[in-house]
Short mmCIF file of C-alpha atoms in Angstrom, two decimals:
data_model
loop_
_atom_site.label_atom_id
_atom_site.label_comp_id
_atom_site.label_asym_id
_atom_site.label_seq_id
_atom_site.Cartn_x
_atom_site.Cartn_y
_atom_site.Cartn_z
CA UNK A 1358 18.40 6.14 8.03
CA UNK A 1359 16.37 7.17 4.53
CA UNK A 1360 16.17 4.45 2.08
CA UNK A 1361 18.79 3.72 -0.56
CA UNK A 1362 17.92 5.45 -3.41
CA UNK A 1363 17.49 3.92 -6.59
CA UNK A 1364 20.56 2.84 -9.26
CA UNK A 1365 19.87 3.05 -13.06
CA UNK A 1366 22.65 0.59 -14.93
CA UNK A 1367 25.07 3.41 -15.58
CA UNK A 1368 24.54 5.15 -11.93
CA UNK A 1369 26.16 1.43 -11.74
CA UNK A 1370 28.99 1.24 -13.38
CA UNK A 1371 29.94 4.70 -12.98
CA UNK A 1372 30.10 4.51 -9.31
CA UNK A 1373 31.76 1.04 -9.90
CA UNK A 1374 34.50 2.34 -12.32
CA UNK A 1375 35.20 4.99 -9.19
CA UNK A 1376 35.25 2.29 -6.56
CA UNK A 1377 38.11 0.40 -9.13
CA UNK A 1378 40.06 3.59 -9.85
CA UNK A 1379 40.58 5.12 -6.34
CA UNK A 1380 42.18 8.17 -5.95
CA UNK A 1381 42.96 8.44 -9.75
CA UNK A 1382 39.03 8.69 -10.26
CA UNK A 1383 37.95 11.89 -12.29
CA UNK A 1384 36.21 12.23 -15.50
CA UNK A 1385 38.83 10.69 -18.24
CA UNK A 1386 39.53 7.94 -15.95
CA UNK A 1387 35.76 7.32 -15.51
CA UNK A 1388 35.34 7.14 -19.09
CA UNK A 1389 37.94 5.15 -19.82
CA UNK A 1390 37.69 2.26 -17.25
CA UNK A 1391 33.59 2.48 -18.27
CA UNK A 1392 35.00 1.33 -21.95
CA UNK A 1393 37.64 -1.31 -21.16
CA UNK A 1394 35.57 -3.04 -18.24
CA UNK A 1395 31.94 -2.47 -19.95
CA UNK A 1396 32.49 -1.53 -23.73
CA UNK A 1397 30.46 1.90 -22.99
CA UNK A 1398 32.32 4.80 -24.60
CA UNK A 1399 30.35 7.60 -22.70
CA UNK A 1400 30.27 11.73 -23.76
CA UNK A 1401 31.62 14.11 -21.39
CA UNK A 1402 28.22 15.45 -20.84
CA UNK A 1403 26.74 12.21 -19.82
CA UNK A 1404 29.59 11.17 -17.65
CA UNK A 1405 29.37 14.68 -15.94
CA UNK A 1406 26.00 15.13 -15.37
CA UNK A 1407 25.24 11.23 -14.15
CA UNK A 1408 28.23 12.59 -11.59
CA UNK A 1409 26.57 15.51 -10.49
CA UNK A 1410 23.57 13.70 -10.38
CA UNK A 1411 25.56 11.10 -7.95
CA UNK A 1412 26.68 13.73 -5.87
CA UNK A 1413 22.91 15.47 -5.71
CA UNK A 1414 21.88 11.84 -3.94
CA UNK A 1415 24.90 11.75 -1.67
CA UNK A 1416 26.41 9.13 -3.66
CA UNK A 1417 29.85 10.39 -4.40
CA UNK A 1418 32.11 13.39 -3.08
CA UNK A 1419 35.14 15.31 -5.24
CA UNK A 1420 37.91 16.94 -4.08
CA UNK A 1421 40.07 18.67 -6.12
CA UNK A 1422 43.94 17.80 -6.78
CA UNK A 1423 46.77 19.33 -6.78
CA UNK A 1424 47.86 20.79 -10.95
CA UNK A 1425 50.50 18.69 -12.52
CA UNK A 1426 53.03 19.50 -15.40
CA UNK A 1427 51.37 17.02 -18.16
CA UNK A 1428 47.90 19.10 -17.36
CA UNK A 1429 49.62 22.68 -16.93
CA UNK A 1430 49.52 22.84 -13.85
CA UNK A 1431 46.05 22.86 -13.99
CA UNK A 1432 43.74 20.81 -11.12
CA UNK A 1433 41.79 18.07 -11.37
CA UNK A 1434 38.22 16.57 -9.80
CA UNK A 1435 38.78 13.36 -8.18
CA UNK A 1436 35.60 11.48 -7.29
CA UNK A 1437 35.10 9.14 -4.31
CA UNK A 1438 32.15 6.50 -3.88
CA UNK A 1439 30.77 8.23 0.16
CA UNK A 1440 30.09 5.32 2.46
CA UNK A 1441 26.30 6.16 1.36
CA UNK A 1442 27.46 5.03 -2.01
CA UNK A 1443 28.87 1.88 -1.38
CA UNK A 1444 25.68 0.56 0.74
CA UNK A 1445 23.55 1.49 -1.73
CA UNK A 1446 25.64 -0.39 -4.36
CA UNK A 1447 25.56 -3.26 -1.90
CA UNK A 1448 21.84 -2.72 -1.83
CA UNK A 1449 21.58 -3.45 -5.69
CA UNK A 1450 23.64 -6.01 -6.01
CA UNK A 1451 21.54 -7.57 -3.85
CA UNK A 1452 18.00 -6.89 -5.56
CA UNK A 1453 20.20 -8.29 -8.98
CA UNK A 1454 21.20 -11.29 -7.36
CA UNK A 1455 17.83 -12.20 -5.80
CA UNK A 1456 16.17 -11.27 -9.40
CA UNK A 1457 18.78 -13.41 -10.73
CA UNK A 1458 18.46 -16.37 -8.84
CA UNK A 1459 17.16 -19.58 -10.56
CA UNK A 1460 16.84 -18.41 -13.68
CA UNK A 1461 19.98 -20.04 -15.12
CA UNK A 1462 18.03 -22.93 -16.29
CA UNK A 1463 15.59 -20.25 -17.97
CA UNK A 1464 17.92 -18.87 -19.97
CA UNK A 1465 19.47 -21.95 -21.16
CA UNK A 1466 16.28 -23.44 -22.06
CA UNK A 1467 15.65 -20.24 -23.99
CA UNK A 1468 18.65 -20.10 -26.07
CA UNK A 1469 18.41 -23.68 -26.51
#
């Protein structure tokens, strides 16, 4: 199996924010879970294309839903984290926490 590829911080937390939402993930969603968990408000263009970009490295699939009333009938991308996705997550989270670790007395020293 190919190497996880690499995560930048909002590769992150979008993929995170998808993971949260389920199968009410697509791009409003996104955007709003990105500012109530992480205090990011995000454009449309920069949510999109860091999607696309997710979906170029295997990272994410979309499907598209069925049109409601409130939206016109009109469809709707919903994104899911692929199983690629979640190990690769795993895979950073694990980096972070081994980068991490014993610097807690660091830090407090520094703000000290």
């Amino acid at each position: 199996m190919p190497s996880a590829p690499s995560l930048g911080e909002f590769e992150q937390l979008v993929l995170l924010a998808i993971l949260r939402l389920g199968v009410d993930a697509y791009g409003v969603t996104i955007a709003g879970e990105l500012e109530r968990r992480a205090g990011r408000r995000v454009s449309r263009g920069a949510l999109y294309t860091t999607l696309e970009r997710l979906e170029t490295k295997g990272l994410v699939r979309w499907r598209i839903s069925a049109g409601t009333r409130e939206r016109g009938g009109l469809p709707r991308r919903c994104y899911a984290v692929s199983p690629r996705g979640v190990a690769t997550l795993r895979a950073a989270r694990e980096v972070l926490q081994r980068m991490w670790k014993g610097l807690d007395d660091v830090l407090k020293e520094s703000t000290s």
